[in-house]
Amino acid sequence: MSSARTGEPPTGQADPRRWWGLVVIALAQLMVVLDATIVNIALPSAQRDLGMSDGNRQWVITAYTLAFGGLLLLGGRIADLVGRKRTFVIGLVGFAAASALGGAAQSQGMLFGARALQGVFAAVLAPSALSLLTTTFTDPRERGKAFGIYGALAGSGSAIGFIVGGLLTEYLDWRWCLYVNVPIAVLAVFGASALLHDRPGTGGARLDVPGALFGCGGLVAIVYGFSEAQPRGWSDPLVLGLFAAGVVLLAAFVRWQNRAPSPLLPLHIVKERNRAGSFLTMALATVAMFGLFLFLTYYLQIILGYSPVRAGLGFLPLTLAIIVGSTQISARLLHRVAPRLLMVPGLLLAACGLLLLTRITVSSSYPTEILPALLLMGLGMGLTFMPVFATATSGVAAQDSGVTSATVNTSQQVGGSIGTALLNTIATSSSATYLAAHLHNPAQKAAVVPQAVVHGYTIAIWWAAGVMLLAAAVAGLLVTAKPPKHDVPADAPIPEPVA
C-alpha cells in the first residue's frame, strides 16, 4: 500500500508534522497519568456527596488502578494486532465517555463502575500512545528530545493531578475532576486524526486469550491483594489467598507464554537485560513515589491545615523539577551518555529527597523542610523516567512495540498501586504503635494523635528511601546499554535469545 494512501511520509523521510503529533500523544498520556491522582484531593467532597463509607471510598482510586494495571498487557497486544492509531482513538473516545459517566454519577456504585471503565480504556490508550511515539521518532537525537517530553509528563502527571484536582474541587465541583477529561479527549481525537499515521496491525495473528486470562488475572489478584492489605491486614485469609492466586496465575502465564503460538508477552522482550532492568527500575521507583504522594496529600491538608488548592500547589515545585530534569538534562545527555549514568544519579537524588522528608514534624515549615525535598525528588525523577522509557522501548520490533510499551506502563502502574498499599500499611501500623506507647491520658489525645500520624509517615518514608536506593542498585547493575547513537536503530528487531 502506498504512503499516500496510508497517510505516512515516503520511506526514508521524516514526517514534518511529527512534533505536532508528539503534542497529541503527550496530551493523551498526561490525561491518563494524572487521572490516577486527580480525584485524590476531591475524594472527601465526593464521599460526602454520594454517601460513601470510609471502607468503600478507596474504590474510587482502586477501581481505576486495578483495571488499568491489570489490563495493560492485553491493551498493548490489541494495539499491535489492530493498529496503534485505531486503538489510540478508541481509547480516547472510551475514556471520555467513562469520564462523563463518572462526573454524572448519582451513586457510589455508578462512580466505581465509571472509574473501572476509565481504567479499561486507559489500558488501551497508554500503550498505543507510547508505541506511536516509539515508531514515530527513530533518530537517536530526536528520540531523546521526544522521550524527554514524554518522560516529564509521565513523571509529573500525578503531581499535576493534585494541582488540577485541588483547583477544580475548590472553585468548581469535584465532578469536574472527571468532566475535564472530555474536552481534552475530544481535542486529542481531532489531533490524532489529522497528525498521527496509522501503521496496520498484524491482522493475521491471533489474540492470546489464555495468556490474557492468566497474565491479567494474576496482576489484578496481586494489586487487589495489596489494596485489601490496608483495611484487612497482611495475615487476612482473603489477602493471602489473593497473593497466592496471583503467584499461581503469573507462573501459569510464564509457562504458557513459552508454548503459545501468538504469545501475549513474547518472553524475549523481558529476557533482554536492559529492558528487564528498566522495567524493574520503573516499578521500584514508583513504589516510593506514589506512596509519597499519598502521605504528603494528607500531611499538608490534615496536619498543616492547607486548603485543597494550597495543598495541590504545594506539589508544583516537584512537577517543575521533573520537567527540568527530564527535558533540560536527560534529553540533552541521553544520546551522549549511557542511560544508567542518568538513572543512578537521578534515583540517588530522589532518595536524598525522601531522607530529608523523614525529618518532618507536626509543625514543619514548607519552605525550609518540604520544598528542598520536593525539588530533589523532582529533579531525580526527571533524570530517571526519560532514560527508563527510552531504554525499555529501544530496539523493539514494530509488531512488539505495543506490548513493550504496555509492560513499561504496567511496571509504573502496578508499582504505584503496590507502593500506596504497602507504605500506607506501614504508616498506619507505626502510628498505632506510637499511639499505644505514648497515649497515657485521654486528655492528651488531641496533641498525641497528630504526632503519631506524622511518626507513621516518617517511618514509611524511610522505607520508601530504601526502595529508591534499591532501584538505583538495580539500574546500576542491570542497565548496561550504551548511548543510543552507538546502539541498534530504534526500529530494529530484538534478536531472539540463543538457547
XYZ file of C-alpha atoms in Angstrom:
499
model
C 0.000 0.000 0.000
C 1.411 3.409 -0.942
C 2.372 6.010 1.606
C -0.131 8.388 0.050
C -2.982 6.083 0.920
C -1.819 5.331 4.475
C -1.037 8.965 5.220
C 2.583 8.139 6.071
C 5.546 10.101 4.714
C 7.571 8.478 1.946
C 10.023 5.854 3.119
C 13.213 7.381 4.486
C 11.687 10.812 5.028
C 10.788 12.186 8.428
C 7.234 13.373 8.898
C 7.361 17.196 9.041
C 4.360 17.201 11.421
C 5.819 14.653 13.846
C 6.362 17.218 16.632
C 2.692 18.255 16.483
C 1.879 14.551 16.648
C 4.002 14.372 19.805
C 1.799 17.090 21.337
C -1.267 14.910 20.734
C 0.407 11.798 22.162
C 1.681 13.721 25.196
C -1.760 15.236 25.817
C -3.372 11.801 25.888
C -0.671 10.370 28.145
C -0.966 13.288 30.554
C -4.715 12.695 30.816
C -4.195 9.012 31.645
C -1.438 9.575 34.217
C -2.991 12.492 36.083
C -6.312 10.642 36.357
C -4.678 8.266 38.802
C -4.394 11.140 41.296
C -6.698 13.978 40.203
C -9.574 12.651 42.309
C -7.475 12.197 45.478
C -7.940 15.731 46.756
C -11.575 15.683 45.579
C -12.300 12.424 47.420
C -13.663 13.951 50.668
C -16.207 16.000 48.678
C -17.259 13.017 46.547
C -17.590 10.878 49.662
C -19.948 13.387 51.280
C -21.974 13.831 48.090
C -22.530 10.129 47.399
C -22.665 8.851 50.979
C -19.642 6.555 50.744
C -18.375 4.806 53.830
C -14.731 5.127 54.899
C -14.209 1.494 53.916
C -15.616 1.933 50.414
C -14.079 5.273 49.456
C -10.775 3.601 48.452
C -12.541 2.060 45.449
C -12.654 5.442 43.720
C -8.869 5.043 43.370
C -8.551 1.258 43.352
C -11.177 0.602 40.667
C -9.098 2.690 38.255
C -5.687 1.276 39.172
C -6.917 -2.329 39.175
C -8.412 -2.115 35.695
C -5.524 -0.067 34.349
C -2.660 -2.114 35.772
C -4.344 -5.460 35.212
C -5.312 -4.956 31.560
C -2.303 -3.053 30.192
C -0.636 -6.104 28.662
C -3.834 -7.030 26.868
C -4.229 -3.438 25.669
C -0.684 -3.448 24.335
C -1.189 -6.621 22.346
C -4.510 -5.345 20.963
C -2.628 -2.248 19.753
C -0.152 -4.482 17.932
C -2.871 -6.622 16.350
C -5.432 -3.961 15.439
C -3.249 -0.924 14.755
C -1.892 1.771 17.042
C -3.752 4.807 15.757
C -7.059 2.948 15.731
C -6.702 1.743 19.332
C -5.412 5.197 20.346
C -8.605 6.843 19.082
C -10.829 4.106 20.553
C -9.099 4.575 23.909
C -9.625 8.338 23.803
C -13.329 8.082 22.938
C -13.962 5.412 25.572
C -12.029 7.309 28.233
C -14.031 10.470 27.553
C -17.336 8.578 27.758
C -16.350 6.862 31.025
C -15.247 10.225 32.475
C -18.583 11.822 31.598
C -20.382 8.882 33.216
C -18.331 9.269 36.399
C -18.927 13.011 36.543
C -22.676 12.424 36.339
C -22.623 9.614 38.955
C -25.618 9.589 41.308
C -24.416 6.689 43.474
C -21.152 5.260 44.678
C -21.626 2.131 42.548
C -22.026 4.249 39.426
C -18.829 6.145 40.241
C -16.871 2.951 40.955
C -18.044 1.452 37.658
C -17.119 4.590 35.710
C -13.654 4.626 37.263
C -13.156 0.975 36.311
C -14.213 1.777 32.735
C -11.715 4.623 32.698
C -9.044 2.117 33.686
C -10.083 -0.276 30.905
C -9.805 2.385 28.196
C -6.615 3.783 29.731
C -5.135 0.290 29.355
C -5.865 0.524 25.617
C -4.772 4.142 25.271
C -1.468 4.236 27.177
C 0.446 1.522 25.268
C -0.876 2.847 21.956
C 0.481 6.312 22.835
C 3.944 5.072 23.757
C 4.214 2.736 20.768
C 3.181 5.567 18.419
C 5.964 7.635 19.939
C 8.426 4.753 19.521
C 7.626 4.249 15.838
C 7.454 7.983 15.023
C 10.848 9.044 16.397
C 13.669 6.727 15.323
C 16.561 9.207 15.028
C 18.561 8.945 18.305
C 18.823 12.728 18.844
C 15.137 13.422 18.108
C 14.166 10.327 20.076
C 15.942 11.761 23.124
C 14.013 15.025 22.904
C 10.682 13.251 22.346
C 11.193 10.885 25.263
C 12.324 13.805 27.413
C 8.921 15.438 26.946
C 7.117 12.123 27.389
C 9.149 11.227 30.484
C 8.433 14.626 32.018
C 4.698 14.079 31.613
C 4.855 10.505 32.896
C 6.803 11.584 35.962
C 4.944 14.818 36.702
C 1.423 13.825 35.629
C 0.497 12.506 39.046
C 1.656 15.706 40.737
C -0.196 17.789 38.137
C -3.279 15.760 39.042
C -3.081 17.014 42.624
C -2.851 20.634 41.478
C -5.703 20.396 38.971
C -7.808 18.360 41.400
C -7.386 20.994 44.114
C -8.300 23.871 41.802
C -11.356 22.151 40.327
C -12.630 20.945 43.714
C -12.313 24.277 45.461
C -13.559 26.574 42.700
C -15.999 24.360 40.759
C -17.054 20.913 41.960
C -15.440 17.512 42.445
C -17.317 16.239 39.373
C -15.175 18.474 37.161
C -12.170 16.325 38.079
C -13.827 13.807 35.726
C -15.582 16.124 33.281
C -12.284 17.861 32.464
C -11.170 14.764 30.520
C -13.927 15.185 27.922
C -12.652 18.335 26.147
C -9.057 17.069 26.404
C -10.003 13.758 24.770
C -12.041 15.463 22.035
C -9.102 17.717 21.190
C -6.743 14.730 21.119
C -9.083 12.748 18.824
C -9.118 15.547 16.253
C -5.363 15.919 16.557
C -4.790 12.185 16.149
C -6.981 12.042 13.041
C -5.017 14.857 11.406
C -1.456 14.263 12.592
C -0.813 10.627 13.500
C -0.081 7.898 10.976
C -1.709 4.505 11.133
C 0.565 1.547 10.687
C -1.544 -1.543 10.022
C -1.641 -4.124 12.762
C -0.592 -7.711 12.328
C -4.066 -8.862 11.449
C -3.023 -12.433 10.675
C -2.020 -13.116 14.268
C -4.471 -14.255 16.917
C -5.062 -12.775 20.342
C -3.633 -14.942 23.109
C -6.808 -15.415 25.178
C -5.355 -17.900 27.747
C -2.349 -15.615 28.193
C -4.664 -12.641 28.722
C -6.626 -14.525 31.387
C -3.512 -15.758 33.218
C -1.496 -12.533 32.987
C -4.262 -10.014 33.594
C -5.853 -12.198 36.271
C -2.547 -12.567 38.095
C -1.851 -8.843 38.068
C -5.380 -7.977 39.183
C -5.166 -10.508 42.042
C -1.864 -9.102 43.290
C -2.881 -5.444 43.020
C -6.231 -6.248 44.659
C -4.406 -8.107 47.424
C -2.218 -5.099 48.185
C -5.217 -2.779 48.149
C -7.037 -5.008 50.659
C -3.979 -5.417 52.903
C -4.512 -1.951 54.368
C -8.042 -2.386 55.765
C -7.849 -6.147 56.433
C -4.237 -6.745 57.476
C -1.485 -8.771 55.833
C -2.470 -12.051 57.501
C -6.116 -11.900 56.459
C -7.167 -15.087 54.581
C -8.547 -13.081 51.654
C -5.290 -11.126 51.278
C -3.141 -14.263 51.465
C -5.470 -16.049 49.059
C -5.249 -13.205 46.546
C -1.444 -13.204 46.704
C -1.328 -16.980 46.284
C -3.761 -16.847 43.363
C -1.740 -14.061 41.755
C 1.529 -16.005 42.011
C -0.070 -19.177 40.610
C -1.689 -17.304 37.720
C 1.510 -15.448 36.832
C 3.503 -18.708 36.958
C 0.926 -20.241 34.627
C 1.231 -17.156 32.411
C 5.013 -17.536 32.060
C 4.687 -21.257 31.358
C 2.006 -20.640 28.729
C 3.996 -17.886 27.004
C 6.699 -20.438 26.215
C 4.145 -22.589 24.394
C 1.616 -20.129 22.946
C 1.657 -19.755 19.131
C 0.950 -15.998 19.427
C 2.075 -15.059 22.971
C 0.607 -12.049 24.715
C 4.077 -11.100 26.004
C 6.923 -12.637 23.951
C 9.385 -13.586 26.661
C 12.413 -12.407 24.681
C 11.206 -8.867 25.496
C 11.639 -9.298 29.245
C 14.661 -11.591 28.978
C 16.753 -8.815 27.436
C 18.885 -7.440 30.276
C 18.486 -3.697 29.717
C 14.760 -3.959 29.184
C 14.254 -6.094 32.300
C 16.361 -3.630 34.309
C 14.280 -0.713 33.043
C 11.005 -2.449 33.927
C 12.199 -3.254 37.454
C 13.683 0.214 37.981
C 10.377 1.816 36.977
C 8.372 -0.423 39.311
C 10.605 0.224 42.335
C 10.812 3.981 41.743
C 7.027 4.327 41.577
C 6.583 2.214 44.715
C 8.363 5.012 46.582
C 6.953 7.937 44.623
C 3.236 7.103 44.740
C 3.426 6.345 48.459
C 4.959 9.763 48.992
C 2.089 11.436 47.099
C -0.420 9.846 49.475
C 1.417 10.905 52.640
C 2.097 14.459 51.510
C -1.535 14.969 50.470
C -2.790 14.096 53.955
C 0.142 15.770 55.722
C -0.443 19.104 54.002
C -4.231 19.078 54.454
C -4.739 17.291 57.771
C -1.586 18.138 59.751
C -0.667 21.572 58.368
C -4.271 22.575 57.561
C -3.802 23.513 53.904
C -6.825 24.057 51.642
C -7.213 21.722 48.594
C -5.808 24.400 46.271
C -2.872 25.218 48.538
C -2.108 21.509 49.007
C -2.269 20.942 45.264
C 0.015 23.911 44.566
C 2.418 22.516 47.135
C 3.270 19.831 44.562
C 4.064 22.395 41.844
C 7.824 22.599 42.597
C 8.012 18.794 42.276
C 6.348 18.991 38.869
C 8.603 21.783 37.627
C 11.718 19.973 38.823
C 10.655 16.796 36.983
C 10.159 18.781 33.780
C 13.575 20.458 34.108
C 15.341 17.189 34.889
C 13.695 15.382 32.015
C 13.713 17.948 29.200
C 16.763 20.075 30.055
C 19.159 17.451 31.425
C 18.195 13.903 30.417
C 17.009 14.793 26.920
C 20.248 16.676 26.214
C 22.540 13.957 27.571
C 20.903 10.650 26.639
C 22.445 10.478 23.160
C 25.890 11.134 24.679
C 25.989 9.077 27.869
C 24.863 5.610 28.888
C 21.308 5.516 30.320
C 22.403 4.239 33.730
C 24.644 7.307 34.152
C 21.396 9.275 34.257
C 19.214 6.744 36.086
C 21.526 6.028 39.032
C 22.295 9.675 39.964
C 18.615 10.503 39.492
C 17.477 7.760 41.839
C 20.123 8.735 44.406
C 18.912 12.358 44.300
C 15.328 11.172 44.796
C 16.425 9.017 47.754
C 18.123 12.069 49.307
C 14.871 13.993 48.934
C 12.996 11.224 50.729
C 15.563 11.158 53.520
C 15.057 14.897 54.068
C 11.317 14.259 54.457
C 11.932 11.805 57.306
C 12.620 14.895 59.473
C 9.096 16.379 59.203
C 7.156 17.142 62.378
C 3.656 18.396 63.171
C 4.939 21.966 62.814
C 7.375 21.723 59.903
C 7.910 24.699 57.617
C 7.136 24.132 53.941
C 9.853 26.464 52.530
C 12.709 25.136 54.665
C 11.865 21.455 55.227
C 9.476 20.250 52.494
C 10.382 22.344 49.444
C 14.060 21.249 49.248
C 12.994 17.599 49.443
C 10.428 18.037 46.658
C 12.996 19.715 44.401
C 15.478 16.875 44.899
C 12.750 14.286 44.308
C 11.531 16.003 41.159
C 14.978 16.511 39.670
C 15.859 12.896 40.399
C 12.687 11.510 38.853
C 13.142 13.734 35.806
C 16.622 12.319 35.296
C 15.303 8.772 35.714
C 11.983 8.417 33.896
C 13.111 9.642 30.493
C 16.019 7.167 30.045
C 13.888 4.370 31.507
C 11.191 4.869 28.848
C 13.735 5.275 26.059
C 15.796 2.209 27.063
C 12.790 -0.029 27.639
C 11.379 0.632 24.165
C 14.648 0.861 22.205
C 15.325 -1.772 19.550
C 11.816 -3.240 19.652
C 10.401 -4.835 16.521
C 7.364 -2.969 15.190
C 4.994 -5.855 15.925
C 6.088 -5.862 19.590
C 6.134 -2.103 20.251
C 2.632 -2.018 21.725
C 3.129 -4.822 24.218
C 6.575 -3.481 25.207
C 5.080 -0.054 25.824
C 2.323 -1.703 27.851
C 4.885 -3.502 30.001
C 6.578 -0.182 30.870
C 3.230 1.303 31.868
C 2.323 -1.865 33.778
C 5.550 -1.549 35.777
C 4.656 2.039 36.649
C 1.005 1.387 37.487
C 1.483 -1.823 39.466
C 4.466 -0.327 41.286
C 2.382 2.701 42.234
C -0.534 0.582 43.428
C 1.726 -1.669 45.500
C 3.610 1.310 46.925
C 0.435 3.079 48.016
C -0.912 -0.007 49.805
C 2.395 -1.215 51.249
C 3.670 2.097 52.580
C 0.237 3.124 53.864
C 0.028 -0.110 55.847
C 3.489 0.563 57.325
C 2.475 4.120 58.225
C -0.805 3.035 59.818
C 0.746 0.285 61.950
C 3.638 2.548 63.032
C 1.168 5.254 64.055
C -0.862 2.765 66.080
C 2.261 1.524 67.870
C 3.366 5.070 68.673
C -0.093 5.969 69.958
C -0.231 2.924 72.225
C 3.178 3.775 73.688
C 2.608 7.496 74.250
C -1.099 7.984 74.980
C -1.308 7.533 78.756
C -4.004 10.117 79.408
C -7.112 10.597 77.222
C -6.772 14.357 77.719
C -3.547 14.222 75.684
C -5.215 12.696 72.626
C -5.547 15.929 70.642
C -1.788 16.505 70.905
C -0.531 12.923 70.632
C -2.606 11.740 67.647
C -1.056 14.186 65.120
C 2.398 13.240 66.399
C 1.558 9.559 65.946
C 0.325 10.157 62.402
C 3.469 12.060 61.413
C 5.638 9.398 63.077
C 3.920 6.791 60.887
C 4.605 8.898 57.794
C 8.292 9.250 58.600
C 8.732 5.501 59.162
C 7.054 4.770 55.830
C 9.225 7.400 54.092
C 12.334 5.658 55.470
C 11.118 2.502 53.764
C 10.435 4.468 50.571
C 14.000 5.801 50.613
C 15.272 2.236 50.957
C 13.202 1.140 47.953
C 14.546 4.076 45.928
C 18.122 3.062 46.783
C 17.278 -0.478 45.689
C 16.036 0.931 42.379
C 19.388 2.719 41.962
C 21.237 -0.553 42.567
C 19.060 -2.365 40.019
C 19.648 0.326 37.391
C 23.385 0.319 38.024
C 23.738 -3.465 37.816
C 21.264 -4.428 35.091
C 21.096 -1.493 32.667
C 24.337 -1.719 30.668
C 23.116 -0.162 27.390
C 25.392 2.244 25.517
C 24.300 5.716 24.441
C 21.575 5.404 21.747
C 23.808 6.698 18.926
C 26.063 3.680 19.490
C 23.173 1.243 19.831
C 20.943 -0.535 17.346
C 18.456 1.608 15.412
C 15.196 2.191 17.240
C 13.180 0.253 14.686
C 15.449 -2.793 14.568
C 14.050 -6.067 15.864
C 15.232 -7.580 19.114
C 17.316 -10.654 18.389
C 15.884 -13.859 19.738
C 17.921 -15.234 22.659
C 20.290 -18.072 21.843
C 19.301 -21.317 23.511
